[in-house]
CSV table of C-alpha atoms in Angstrom, one decimal:
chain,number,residue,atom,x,y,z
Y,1,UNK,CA,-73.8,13.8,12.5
Y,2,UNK,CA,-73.0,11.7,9.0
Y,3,UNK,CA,-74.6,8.7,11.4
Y,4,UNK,CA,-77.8,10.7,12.2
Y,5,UNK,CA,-77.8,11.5,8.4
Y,6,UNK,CA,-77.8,8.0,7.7
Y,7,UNK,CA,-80.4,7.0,10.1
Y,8,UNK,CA,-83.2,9.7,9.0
Y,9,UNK,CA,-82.4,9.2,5.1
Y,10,UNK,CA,-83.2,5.2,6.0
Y,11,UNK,CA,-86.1,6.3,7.9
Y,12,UNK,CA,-87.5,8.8,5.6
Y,13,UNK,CA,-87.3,6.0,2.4
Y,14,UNK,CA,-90.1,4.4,3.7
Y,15,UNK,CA,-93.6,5.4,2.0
Y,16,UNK,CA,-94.9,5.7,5.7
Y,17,UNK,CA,-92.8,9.0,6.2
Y,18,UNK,CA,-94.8,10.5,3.5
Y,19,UNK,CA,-97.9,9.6,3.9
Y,20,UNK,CA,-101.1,10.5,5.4
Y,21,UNK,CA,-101.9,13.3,3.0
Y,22,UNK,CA,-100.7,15.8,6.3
Y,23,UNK,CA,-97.4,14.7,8.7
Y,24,UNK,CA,-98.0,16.4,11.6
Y,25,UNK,CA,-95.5,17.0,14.8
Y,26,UNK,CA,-97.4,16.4,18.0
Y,27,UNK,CA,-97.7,20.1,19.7
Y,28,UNK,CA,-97.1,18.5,23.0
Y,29,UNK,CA,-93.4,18.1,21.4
Y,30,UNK,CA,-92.9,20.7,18.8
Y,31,UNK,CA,-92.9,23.2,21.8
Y,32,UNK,CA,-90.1,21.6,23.3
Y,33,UNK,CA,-87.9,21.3,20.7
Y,34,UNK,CA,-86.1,24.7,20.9
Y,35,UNK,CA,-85.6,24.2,24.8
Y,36,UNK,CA,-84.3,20.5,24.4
Y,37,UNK,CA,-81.9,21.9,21.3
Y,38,UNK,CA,-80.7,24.6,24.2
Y,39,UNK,CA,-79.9,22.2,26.5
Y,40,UNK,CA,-78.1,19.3,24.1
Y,41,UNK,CA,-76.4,22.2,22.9
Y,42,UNK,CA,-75.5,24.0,26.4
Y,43,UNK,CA,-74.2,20.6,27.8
Y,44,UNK,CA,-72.3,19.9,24.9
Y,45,UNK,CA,-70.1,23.1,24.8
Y,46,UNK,CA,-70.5,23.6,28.5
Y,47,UNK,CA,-67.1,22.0,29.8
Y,48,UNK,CA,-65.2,23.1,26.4
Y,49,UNK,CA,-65.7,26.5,27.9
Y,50,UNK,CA,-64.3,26.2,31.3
Y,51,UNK,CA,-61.1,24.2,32.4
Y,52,UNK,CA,-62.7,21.2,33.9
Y,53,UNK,CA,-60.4,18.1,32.5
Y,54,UNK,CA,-63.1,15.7,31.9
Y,55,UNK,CA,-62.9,12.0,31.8
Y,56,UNK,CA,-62.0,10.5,28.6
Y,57,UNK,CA,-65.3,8.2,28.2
Y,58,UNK,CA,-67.2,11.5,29.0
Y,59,UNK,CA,-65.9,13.0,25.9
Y,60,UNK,CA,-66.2,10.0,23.7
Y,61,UNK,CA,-69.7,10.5,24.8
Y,62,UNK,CA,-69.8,14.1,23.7
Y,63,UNK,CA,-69.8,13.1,20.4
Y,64,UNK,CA,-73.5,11.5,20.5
Y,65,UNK,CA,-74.7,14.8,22.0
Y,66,UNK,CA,-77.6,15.3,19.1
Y,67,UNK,CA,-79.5,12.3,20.6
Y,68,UNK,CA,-80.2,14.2,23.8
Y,69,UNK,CA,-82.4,16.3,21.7
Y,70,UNK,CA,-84.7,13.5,20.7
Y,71,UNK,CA,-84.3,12.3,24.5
Y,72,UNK,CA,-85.3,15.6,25.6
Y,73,UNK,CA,-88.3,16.3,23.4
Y,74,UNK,CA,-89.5,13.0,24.3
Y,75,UNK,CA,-89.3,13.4,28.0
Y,76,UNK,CA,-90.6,17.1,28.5
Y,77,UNK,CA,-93.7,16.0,26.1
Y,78,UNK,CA,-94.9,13.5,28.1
Y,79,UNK,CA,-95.2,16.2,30.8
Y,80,UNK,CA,-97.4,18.4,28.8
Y,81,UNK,CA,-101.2,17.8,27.7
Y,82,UNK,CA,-100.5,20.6,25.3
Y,83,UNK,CA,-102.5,18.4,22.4
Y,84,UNK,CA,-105.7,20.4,22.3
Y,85,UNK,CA,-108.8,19.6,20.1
Y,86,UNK,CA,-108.1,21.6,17.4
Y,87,UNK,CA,-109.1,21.3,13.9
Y,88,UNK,CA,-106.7,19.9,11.6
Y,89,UNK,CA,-105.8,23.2,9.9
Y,90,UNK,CA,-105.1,25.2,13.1
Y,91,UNK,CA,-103.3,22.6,14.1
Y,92,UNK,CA,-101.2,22.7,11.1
Y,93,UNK,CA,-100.9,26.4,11.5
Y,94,UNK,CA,-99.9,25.8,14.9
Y,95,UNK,CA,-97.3,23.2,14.2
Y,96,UNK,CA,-95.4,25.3,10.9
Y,97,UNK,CA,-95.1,28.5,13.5
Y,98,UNK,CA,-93.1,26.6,15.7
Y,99,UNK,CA,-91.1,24.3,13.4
Y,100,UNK,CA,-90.5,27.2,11.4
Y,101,UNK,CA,-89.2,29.4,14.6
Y,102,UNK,CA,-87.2,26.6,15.6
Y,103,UNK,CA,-85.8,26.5,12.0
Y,104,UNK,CA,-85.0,30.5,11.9
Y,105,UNK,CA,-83.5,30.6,15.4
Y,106,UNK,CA,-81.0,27.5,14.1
Y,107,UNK,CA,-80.2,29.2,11.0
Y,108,UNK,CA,-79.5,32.7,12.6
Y,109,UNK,CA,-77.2,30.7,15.2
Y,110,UNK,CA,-75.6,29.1,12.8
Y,111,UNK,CA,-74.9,31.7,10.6
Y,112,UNK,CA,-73.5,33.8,13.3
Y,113,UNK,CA,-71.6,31.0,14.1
Y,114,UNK,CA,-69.8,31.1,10.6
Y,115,UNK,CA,-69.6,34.7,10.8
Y,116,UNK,CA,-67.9,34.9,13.5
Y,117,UNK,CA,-65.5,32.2,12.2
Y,118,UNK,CA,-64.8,34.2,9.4
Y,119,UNK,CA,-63.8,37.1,11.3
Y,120,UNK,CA,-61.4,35.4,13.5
Y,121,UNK,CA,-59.5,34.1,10.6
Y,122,UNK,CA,-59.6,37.5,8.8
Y,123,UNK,CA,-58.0,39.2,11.8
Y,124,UNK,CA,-55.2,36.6,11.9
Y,125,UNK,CA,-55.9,34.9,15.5
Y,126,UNK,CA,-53.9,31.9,16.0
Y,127,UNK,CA,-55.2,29.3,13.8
Y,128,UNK,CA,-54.8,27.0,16.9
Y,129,UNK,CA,-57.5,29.1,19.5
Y,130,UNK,CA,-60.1,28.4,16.4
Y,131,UNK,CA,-58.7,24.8,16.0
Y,132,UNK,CA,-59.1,23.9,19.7
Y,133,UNK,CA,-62.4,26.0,20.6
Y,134,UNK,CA,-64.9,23.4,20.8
Y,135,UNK,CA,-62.2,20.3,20.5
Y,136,UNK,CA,-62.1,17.9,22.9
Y,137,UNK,CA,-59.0,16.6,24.6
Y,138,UNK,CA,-59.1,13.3,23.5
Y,139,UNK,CA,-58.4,14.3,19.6
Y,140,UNK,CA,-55.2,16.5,20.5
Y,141,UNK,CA,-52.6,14.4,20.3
Y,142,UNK,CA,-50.0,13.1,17.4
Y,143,UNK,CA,-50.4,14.7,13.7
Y,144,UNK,CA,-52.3,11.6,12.8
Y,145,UNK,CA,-54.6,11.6,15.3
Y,146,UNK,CA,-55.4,15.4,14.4
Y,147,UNK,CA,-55.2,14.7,10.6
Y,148,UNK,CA,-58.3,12.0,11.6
Y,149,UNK,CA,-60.0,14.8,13.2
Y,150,UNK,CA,-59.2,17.1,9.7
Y,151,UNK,CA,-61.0,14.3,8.0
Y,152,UNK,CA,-63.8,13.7,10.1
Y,153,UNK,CA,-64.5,17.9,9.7
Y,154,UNK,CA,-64.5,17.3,5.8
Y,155,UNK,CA,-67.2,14.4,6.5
Y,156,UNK,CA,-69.4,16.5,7.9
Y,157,UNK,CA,-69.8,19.0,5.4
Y,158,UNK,CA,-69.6,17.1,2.6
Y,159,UNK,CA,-72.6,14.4,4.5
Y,160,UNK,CA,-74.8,18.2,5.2
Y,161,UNK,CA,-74.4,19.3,1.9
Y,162,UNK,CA,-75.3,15.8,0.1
Y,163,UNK,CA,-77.8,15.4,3.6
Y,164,UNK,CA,-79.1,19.0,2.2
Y,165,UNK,CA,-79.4,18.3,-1.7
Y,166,UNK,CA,-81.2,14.9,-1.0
Y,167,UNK,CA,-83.8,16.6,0.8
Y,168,UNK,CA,-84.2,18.5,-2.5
Y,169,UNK,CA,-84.4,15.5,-4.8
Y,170,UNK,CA,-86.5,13.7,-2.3
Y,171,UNK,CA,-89.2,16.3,-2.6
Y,172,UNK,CA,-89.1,16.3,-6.3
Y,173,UNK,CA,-89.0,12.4,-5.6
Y,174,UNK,CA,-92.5,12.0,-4.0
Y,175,UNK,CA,-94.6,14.7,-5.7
Y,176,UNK,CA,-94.1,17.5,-3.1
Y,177,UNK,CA,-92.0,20.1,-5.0
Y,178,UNK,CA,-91.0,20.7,-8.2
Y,179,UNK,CA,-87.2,22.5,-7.8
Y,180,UNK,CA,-84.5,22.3,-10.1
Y,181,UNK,CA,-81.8,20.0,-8.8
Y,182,UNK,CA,-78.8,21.4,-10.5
Y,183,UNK,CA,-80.0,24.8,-9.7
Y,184,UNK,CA,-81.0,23.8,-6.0
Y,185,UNK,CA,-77.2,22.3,-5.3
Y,186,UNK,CA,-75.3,25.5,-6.8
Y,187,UNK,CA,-77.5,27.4,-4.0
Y,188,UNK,CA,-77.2,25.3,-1.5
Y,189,UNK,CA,-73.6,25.2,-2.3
Y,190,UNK,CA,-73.6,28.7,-2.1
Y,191,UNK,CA,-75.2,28.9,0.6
Y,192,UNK,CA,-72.7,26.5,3.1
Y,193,UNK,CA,-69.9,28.8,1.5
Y,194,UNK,CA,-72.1,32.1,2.5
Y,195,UNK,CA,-73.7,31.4,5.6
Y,196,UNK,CA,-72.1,27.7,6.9
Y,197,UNK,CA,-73.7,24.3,7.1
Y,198,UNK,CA,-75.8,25.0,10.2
Y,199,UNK,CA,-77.8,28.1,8.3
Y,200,UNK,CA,-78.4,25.9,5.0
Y,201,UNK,CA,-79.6,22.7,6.5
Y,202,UNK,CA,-81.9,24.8,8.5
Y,203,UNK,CA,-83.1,27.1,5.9
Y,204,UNK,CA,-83.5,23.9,3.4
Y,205,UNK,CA,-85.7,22.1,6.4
Y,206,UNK,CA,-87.3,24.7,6.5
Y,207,UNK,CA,-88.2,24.5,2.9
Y,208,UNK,CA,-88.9,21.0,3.3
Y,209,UNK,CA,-91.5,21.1,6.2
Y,210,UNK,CA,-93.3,23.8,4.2
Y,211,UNK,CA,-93.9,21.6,1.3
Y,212,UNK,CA,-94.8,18.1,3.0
Y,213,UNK,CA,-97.6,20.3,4.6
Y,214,UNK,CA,-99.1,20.8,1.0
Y,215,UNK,CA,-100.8,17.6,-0.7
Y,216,UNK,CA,-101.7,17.3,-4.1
Y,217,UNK,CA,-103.1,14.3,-5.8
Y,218,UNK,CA,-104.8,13.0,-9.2
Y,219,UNK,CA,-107.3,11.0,-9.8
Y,220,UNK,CA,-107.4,9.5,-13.3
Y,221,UNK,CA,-110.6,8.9,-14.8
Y,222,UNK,CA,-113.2,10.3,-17.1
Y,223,UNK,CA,-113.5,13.4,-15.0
Y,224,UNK,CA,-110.0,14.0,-13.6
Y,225,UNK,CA,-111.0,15.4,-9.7
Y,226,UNK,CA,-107.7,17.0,-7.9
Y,227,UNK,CA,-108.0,17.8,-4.2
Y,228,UNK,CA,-105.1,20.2,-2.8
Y,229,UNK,CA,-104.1,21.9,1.2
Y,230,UNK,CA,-103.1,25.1,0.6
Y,231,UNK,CA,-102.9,25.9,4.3
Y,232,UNK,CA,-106.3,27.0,5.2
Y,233,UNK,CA,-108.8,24.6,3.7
Y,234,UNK,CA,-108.9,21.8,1.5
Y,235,UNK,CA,-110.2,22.8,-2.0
Y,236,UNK,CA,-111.6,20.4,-5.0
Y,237,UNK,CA,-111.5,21.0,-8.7
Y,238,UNK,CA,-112.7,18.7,-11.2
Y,239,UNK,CA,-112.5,18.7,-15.1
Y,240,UNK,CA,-113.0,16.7,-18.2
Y,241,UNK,CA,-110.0,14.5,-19.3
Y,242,UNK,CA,-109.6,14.1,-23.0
């Protein structure tokens, strides 16, 4: 995951990602994305579950399960004609429901996910049946090899939470929000310690995708027009600039 991190923030750097005035996720694969994050998801903890010994180059390759999602979305997509002539705002309608589902259902996993952690450790289960669900075989061996496992855990919380406070700042970078960045990393900070790292990096996507469907821009001039999306229509104000 710290990879993946790396690879969007690269990705999202570029002026391109933020403009048009709307960024819009083909319907023909936002539908799928919940399905495809089923499946990733399904054949990633699939043989942790039962007693299969895999091979050891099939769970090296476990750890690049999150690219089967993009795989996935691609593939059923080009099976579906789902992009229909609508108009741009139903379509952004459209597109917000199901990103924003897709977002709820990660962050209620996730956070159940945590909870359920919690629990366990409350309850004083061996520390090993938490340590080993969802490990694969080919960390367990010598303390060194599981202290390197120890560390790559820390990585990935500390990569969500900075992953998570960028998307912040990168809002306030471009114009889309104005948020309070101290104030936005003591919540989401909370929020990792509250409801895990799954819940907040959902809940602050789901922030995110909210505000790159709003645009607002200036024009400076004698009479300073400003053009805005709420949602519904796009509205046009103009006044006299001083």
């Amino acid at each position: 995951m710290p990879l993946y991190y790396l690879i969007y923030t690269l990705i999202s750097d570029v002026e391109s990602y933020w403009w048009p005035l709307r960024r819009f996720v083909p319907l023909r694969h936002a539908r799928h994305i919940f399905t495809a994050c089923v499946i990733a998801e399904a054949i990633h903890i699939g043989p942790v579950l039962s007693d299969t010994c895999l091979p050891q180059w099939m769970e090296a390759a476990k750890s690049f399960w999150p690219l089967l999602v993009s795989v996935l979305v691609t593939i059923f997509g080009s099976f579906g004609s789902y992009q229909t002539a609508l108009g741009p705002n139903k379509a952004l309608k459209a597109e917000l429901k199901l990103l924003g589902s897709i977002y709820l259902a990660a962050g209620l996993f996730g956070a159940l996910w945590h909870f359920f952690a919690i629990t366990q450790a409350v309850r004083n289960v061996d520390p090993n049946t938490l340590l080993n669900f969802g490990r694969p075989a080919i960390f367990e061996g010598p303390p060194h090899i599981k202290a390197t496992q120890q560390t790559g855990l820390f990585v990935y919380f500390l990569a969500s939470y900075v992953w998570a406070v960028q998307a912040i700042w990168d809002l306030n970078r471009v114009g889309r929000a104005k948020i309070h960045v101290f104030a936005a990393t003591l919540w989401i900070l909370l929020a990792f310690v509250s409801f895990g790292p799954g819940a907040s990096v959902a809940g602050v996507w789901y922030i995110r995708e909210h505000a790159m469907s709003r645009t607002s821009f200036q024009q400076k001039q004698r009479f300073k027009k400003s053009q805005f999306h709420d949602g519904d229509a796009v509205k046009t104000g103009a006044s006299t600039s001083g």
